[in-house]
PDB file of C-alpha atoms in Angstrom:
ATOM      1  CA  UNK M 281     124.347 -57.559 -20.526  1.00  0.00           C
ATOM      2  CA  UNK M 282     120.763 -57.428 -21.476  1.00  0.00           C
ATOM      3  CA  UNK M 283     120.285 -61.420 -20.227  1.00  0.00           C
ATOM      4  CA  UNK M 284     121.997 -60.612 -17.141  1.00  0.00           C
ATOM      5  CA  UNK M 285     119.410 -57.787 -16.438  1.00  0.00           C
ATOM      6  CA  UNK M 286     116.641 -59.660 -17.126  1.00  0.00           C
ATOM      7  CA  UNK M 287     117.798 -62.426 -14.878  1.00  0.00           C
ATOM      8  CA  UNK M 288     118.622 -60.045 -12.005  1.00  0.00           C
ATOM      9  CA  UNK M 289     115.154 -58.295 -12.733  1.00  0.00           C
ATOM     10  CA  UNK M 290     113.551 -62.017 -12.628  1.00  0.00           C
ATOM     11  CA  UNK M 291     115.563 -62.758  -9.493  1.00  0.00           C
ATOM     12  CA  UNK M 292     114.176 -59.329  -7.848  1.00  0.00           C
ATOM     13  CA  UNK M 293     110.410 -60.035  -8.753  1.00  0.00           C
ATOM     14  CA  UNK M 294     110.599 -63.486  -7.836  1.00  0.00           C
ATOM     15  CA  UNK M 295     112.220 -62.133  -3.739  1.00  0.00           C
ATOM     16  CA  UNK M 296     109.652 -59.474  -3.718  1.00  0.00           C
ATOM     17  CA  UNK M 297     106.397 -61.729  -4.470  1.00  0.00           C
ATOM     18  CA  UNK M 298     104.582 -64.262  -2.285  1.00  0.00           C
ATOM     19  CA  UNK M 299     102.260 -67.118  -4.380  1.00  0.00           C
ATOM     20  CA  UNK M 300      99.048 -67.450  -2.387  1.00  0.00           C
ATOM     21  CA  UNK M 301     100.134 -71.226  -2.175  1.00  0.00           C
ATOM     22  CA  UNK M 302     102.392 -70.081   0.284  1.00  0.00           C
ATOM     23  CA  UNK M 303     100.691 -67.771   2.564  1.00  0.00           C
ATOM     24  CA  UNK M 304      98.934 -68.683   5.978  1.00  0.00           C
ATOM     25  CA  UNK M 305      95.352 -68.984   5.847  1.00  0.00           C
ATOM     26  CA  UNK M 306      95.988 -66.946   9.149  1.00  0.00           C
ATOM     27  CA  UNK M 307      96.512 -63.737   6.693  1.00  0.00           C
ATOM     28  CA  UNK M 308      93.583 -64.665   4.277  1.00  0.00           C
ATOM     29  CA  UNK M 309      91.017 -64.371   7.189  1.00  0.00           C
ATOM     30  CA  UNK M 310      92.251 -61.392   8.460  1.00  0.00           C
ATOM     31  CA  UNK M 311      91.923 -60.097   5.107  1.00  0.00           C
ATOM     32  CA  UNK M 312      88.360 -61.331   5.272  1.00  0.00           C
ATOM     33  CA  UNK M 313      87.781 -60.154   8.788  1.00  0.00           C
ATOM     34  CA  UNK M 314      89.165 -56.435   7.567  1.00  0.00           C
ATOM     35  CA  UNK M 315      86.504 -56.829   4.391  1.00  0.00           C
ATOM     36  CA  UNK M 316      83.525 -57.523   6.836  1.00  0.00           C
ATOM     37  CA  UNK M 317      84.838 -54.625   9.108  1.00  0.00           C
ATOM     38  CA  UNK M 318      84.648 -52.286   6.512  1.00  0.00           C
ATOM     39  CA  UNK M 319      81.029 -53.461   5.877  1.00  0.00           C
ATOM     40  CA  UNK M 320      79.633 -53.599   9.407  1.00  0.00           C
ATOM     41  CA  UNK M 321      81.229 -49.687   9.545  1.00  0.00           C
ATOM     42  CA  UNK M 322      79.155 -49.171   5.887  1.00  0.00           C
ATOM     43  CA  UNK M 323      76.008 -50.491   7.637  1.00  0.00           C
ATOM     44  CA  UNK M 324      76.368 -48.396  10.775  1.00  0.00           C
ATOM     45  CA  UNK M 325      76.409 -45.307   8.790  1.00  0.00           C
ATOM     46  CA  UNK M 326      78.771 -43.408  10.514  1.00  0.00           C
ATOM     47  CA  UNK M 327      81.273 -42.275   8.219  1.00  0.00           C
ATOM     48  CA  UNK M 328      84.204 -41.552  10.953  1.00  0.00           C
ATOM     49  CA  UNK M 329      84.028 -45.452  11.460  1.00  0.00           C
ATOM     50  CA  UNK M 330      84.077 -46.230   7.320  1.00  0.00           C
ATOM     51  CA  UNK M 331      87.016 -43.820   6.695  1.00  0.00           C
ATOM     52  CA  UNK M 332      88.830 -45.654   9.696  1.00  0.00           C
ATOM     53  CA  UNK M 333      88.843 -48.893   7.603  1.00  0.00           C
ATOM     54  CA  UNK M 334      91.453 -46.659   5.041  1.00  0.00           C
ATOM     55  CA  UNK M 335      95.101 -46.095   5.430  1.00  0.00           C
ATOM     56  CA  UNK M 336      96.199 -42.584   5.186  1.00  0.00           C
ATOM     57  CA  UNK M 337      97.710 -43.071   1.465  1.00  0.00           C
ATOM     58  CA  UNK M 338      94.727 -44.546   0.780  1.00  0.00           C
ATOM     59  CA  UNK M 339      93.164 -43.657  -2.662  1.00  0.00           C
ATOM     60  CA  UNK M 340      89.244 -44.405  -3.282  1.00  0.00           C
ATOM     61  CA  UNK M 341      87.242 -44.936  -6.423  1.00  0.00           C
ATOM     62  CA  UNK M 342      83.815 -44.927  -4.808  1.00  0.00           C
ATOM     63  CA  UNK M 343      80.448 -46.632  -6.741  1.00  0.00           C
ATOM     64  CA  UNK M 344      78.818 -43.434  -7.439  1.00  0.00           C
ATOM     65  CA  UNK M 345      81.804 -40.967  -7.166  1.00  0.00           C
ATOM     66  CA  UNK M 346      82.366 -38.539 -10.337  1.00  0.00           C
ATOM     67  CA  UNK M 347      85.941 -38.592  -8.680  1.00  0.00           C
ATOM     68  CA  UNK M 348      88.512 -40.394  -7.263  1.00  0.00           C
ATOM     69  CA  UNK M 349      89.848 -39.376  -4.190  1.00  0.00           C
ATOM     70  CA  UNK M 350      93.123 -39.861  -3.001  1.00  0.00           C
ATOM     71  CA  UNK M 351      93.669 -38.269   0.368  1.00  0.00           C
ATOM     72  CA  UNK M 352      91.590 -39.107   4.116  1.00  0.00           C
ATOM     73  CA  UNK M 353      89.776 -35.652   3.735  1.00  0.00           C
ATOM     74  CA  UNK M 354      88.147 -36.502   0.054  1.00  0.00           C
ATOM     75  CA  UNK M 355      87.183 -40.405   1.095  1.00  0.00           C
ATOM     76  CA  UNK M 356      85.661 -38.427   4.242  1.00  0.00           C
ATOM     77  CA  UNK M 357      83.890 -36.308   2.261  1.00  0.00           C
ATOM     78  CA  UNK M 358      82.813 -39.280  -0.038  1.00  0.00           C
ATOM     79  CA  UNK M 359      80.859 -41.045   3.010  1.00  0.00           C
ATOM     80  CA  UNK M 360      79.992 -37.753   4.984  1.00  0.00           C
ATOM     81  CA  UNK M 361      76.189 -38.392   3.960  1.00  0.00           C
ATOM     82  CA  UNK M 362      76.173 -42.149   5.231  1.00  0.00           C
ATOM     83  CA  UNK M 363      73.673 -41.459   8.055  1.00  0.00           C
ATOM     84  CA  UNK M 364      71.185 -39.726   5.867  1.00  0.00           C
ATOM     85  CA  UNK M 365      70.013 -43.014   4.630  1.00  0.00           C
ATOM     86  CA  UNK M 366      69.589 -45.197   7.502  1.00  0.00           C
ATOM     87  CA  UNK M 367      68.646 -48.208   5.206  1.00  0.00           C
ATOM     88  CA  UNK M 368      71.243 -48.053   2.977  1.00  0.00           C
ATOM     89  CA  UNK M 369      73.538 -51.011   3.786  1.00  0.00           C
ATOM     90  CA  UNK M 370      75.971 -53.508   1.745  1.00  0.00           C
ATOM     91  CA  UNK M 371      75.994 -57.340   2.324  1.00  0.00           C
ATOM     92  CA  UNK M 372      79.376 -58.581   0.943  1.00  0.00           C
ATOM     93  CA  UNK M 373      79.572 -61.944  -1.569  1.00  0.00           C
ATOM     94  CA  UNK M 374      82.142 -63.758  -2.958  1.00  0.00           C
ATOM     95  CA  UNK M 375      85.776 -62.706  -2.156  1.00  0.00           C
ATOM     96  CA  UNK M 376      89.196 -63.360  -3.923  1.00  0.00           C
ATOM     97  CA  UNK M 377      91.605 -62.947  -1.370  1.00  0.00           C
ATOM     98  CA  UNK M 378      94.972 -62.971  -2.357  1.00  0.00           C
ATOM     99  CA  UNK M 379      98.154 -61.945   0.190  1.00  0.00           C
ATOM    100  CA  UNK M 380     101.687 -61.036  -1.067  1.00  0.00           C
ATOM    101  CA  UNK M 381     103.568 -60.562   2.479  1.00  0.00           C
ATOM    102  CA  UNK M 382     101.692 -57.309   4.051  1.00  0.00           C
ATOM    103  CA  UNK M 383     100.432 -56.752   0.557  1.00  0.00           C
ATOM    104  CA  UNK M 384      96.814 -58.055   0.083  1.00  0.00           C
ATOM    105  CA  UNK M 385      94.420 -58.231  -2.893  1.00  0.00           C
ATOM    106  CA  UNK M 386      90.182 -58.950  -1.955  1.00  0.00           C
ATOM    107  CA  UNK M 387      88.421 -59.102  -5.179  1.00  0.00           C
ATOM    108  CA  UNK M 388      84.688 -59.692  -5.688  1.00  0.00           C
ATOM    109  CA  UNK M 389      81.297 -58.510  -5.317  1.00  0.00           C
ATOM    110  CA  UNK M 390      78.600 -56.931  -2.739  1.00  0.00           C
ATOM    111  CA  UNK M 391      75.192 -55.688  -3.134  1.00  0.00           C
ATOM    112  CA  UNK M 392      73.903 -52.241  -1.853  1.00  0.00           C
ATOM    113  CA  UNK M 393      70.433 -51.824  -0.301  1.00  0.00           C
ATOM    114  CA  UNK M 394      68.106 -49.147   0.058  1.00  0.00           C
ATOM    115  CA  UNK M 395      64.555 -48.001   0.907  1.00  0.00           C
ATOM    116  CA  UNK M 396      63.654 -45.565  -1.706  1.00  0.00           C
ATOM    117  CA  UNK M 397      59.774 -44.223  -2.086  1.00  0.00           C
ATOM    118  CA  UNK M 398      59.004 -47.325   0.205  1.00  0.00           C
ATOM    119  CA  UNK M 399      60.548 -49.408  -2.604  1.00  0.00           C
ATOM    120  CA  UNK M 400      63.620 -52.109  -1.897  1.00  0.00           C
ATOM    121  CA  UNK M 401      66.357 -51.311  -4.594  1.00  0.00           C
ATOM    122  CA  UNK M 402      69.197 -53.192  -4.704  1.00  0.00           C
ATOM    123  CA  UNK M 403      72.422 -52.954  -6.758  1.00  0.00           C
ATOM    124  CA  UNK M 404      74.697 -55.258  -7.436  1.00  0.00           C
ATOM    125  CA  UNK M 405      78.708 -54.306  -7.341  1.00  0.00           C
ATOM    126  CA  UNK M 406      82.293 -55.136  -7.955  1.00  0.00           C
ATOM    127  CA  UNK M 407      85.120 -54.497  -5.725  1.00  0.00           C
ATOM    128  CA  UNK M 408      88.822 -54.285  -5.551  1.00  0.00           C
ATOM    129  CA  UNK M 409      90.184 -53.632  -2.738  1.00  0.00           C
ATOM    130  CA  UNK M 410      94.148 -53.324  -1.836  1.00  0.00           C
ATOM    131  CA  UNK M 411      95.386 -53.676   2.009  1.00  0.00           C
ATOM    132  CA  UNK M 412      98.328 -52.980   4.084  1.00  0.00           C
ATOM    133  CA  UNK M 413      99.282 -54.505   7.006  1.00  0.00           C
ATOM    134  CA  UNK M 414     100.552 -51.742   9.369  1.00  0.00           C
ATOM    135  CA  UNK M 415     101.633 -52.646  12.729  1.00  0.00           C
ATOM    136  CA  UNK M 416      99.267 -55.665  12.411  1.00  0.00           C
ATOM    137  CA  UNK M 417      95.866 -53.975  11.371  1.00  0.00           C
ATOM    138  CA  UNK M 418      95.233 -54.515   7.673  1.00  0.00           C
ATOM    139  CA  UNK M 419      94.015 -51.261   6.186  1.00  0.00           C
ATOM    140  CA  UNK M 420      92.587 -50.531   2.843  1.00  0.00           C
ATOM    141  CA  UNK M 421      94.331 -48.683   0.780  1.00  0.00           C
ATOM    142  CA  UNK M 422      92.765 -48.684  -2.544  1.00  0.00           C
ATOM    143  CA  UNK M 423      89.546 -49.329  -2.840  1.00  0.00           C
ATOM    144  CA  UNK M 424      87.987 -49.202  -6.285  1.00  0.00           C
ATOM    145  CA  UNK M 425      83.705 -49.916  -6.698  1.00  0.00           C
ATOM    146  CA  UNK M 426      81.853 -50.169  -9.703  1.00  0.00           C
ATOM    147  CA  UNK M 427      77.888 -51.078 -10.640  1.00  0.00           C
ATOM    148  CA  UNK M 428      77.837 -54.534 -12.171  1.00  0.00           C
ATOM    149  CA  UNK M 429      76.634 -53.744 -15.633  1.00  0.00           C
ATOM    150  CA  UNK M 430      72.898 -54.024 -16.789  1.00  0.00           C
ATOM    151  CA  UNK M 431      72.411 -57.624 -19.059  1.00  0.00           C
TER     152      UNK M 431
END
């Protein structure tokens, strides 16, 4: 009994998964394209065009947030002081894209910019972030940012 579950569990996990082999390089960019969307609507600073880049499920673990936030109203509030630093922006680098049907996974790492006191500061970060396609519009729906740490 216990083989035969752990064959039809195999079986079931095998269906449900899609090797990145397999998938269209169609999906990948469109992944890509979503990524860069998401960072043009960072860099214009108006956070009702970042939070349209997340589903409504979506659940955010923001660079600098004490908290994660899992609803549309808490990743608003997360971004709702975008436009008070017009020269903050974030210039994507390498990507991991992975895409399991209209499951995908984009994995790698951006920098953030600033002016501060006259002063350029950059930081270097990690990301994660999970998308959805719905209805042909991949949308992000967990997102999870972190510093990269000091050497």
């Amino acid at each position: 009994m216990r083989l035969l579950m752990t064959m039809a569990f195999a079986t079931l996990l095998s269906s449900c998964a899609t090797s990145g082999a397999g998938v269209s390089s169609d999906a990948k960019e469109q992944v890509a394209a979503a990524t860069a969307s998401w960072a043009a609507a960072f860099n214009s600073r108006d956070p009702a065009r970042i939070t349209a880049a997340y589903d409504p499920e979506a659940v955010l673990w923001g660079t600098i947030s004490k908290e994660i936030r899992t609803n549309p109203a808490a990743i608003a509030d997360y971004f709702k002081d975008a436009g008070k630093r017009p020269n903050g922006r974030v210039s994507i680098g390498e990507q991991n894209i992975r895409v399991y049907g209209d499951i995908a996974v984009n994995s790698g790492y951006y920098t953030f910019s600033d002016l501060r006191d006259g002063n350029n500061i950059e930081v270097p970060a990690r990301f994660s972030m999970v998308y959805k396609n719905r209805n042909g519009k991949w949308m992000i729906v967990d997102h999870h940012s972190s510093r990269v740490p000091a050497p």
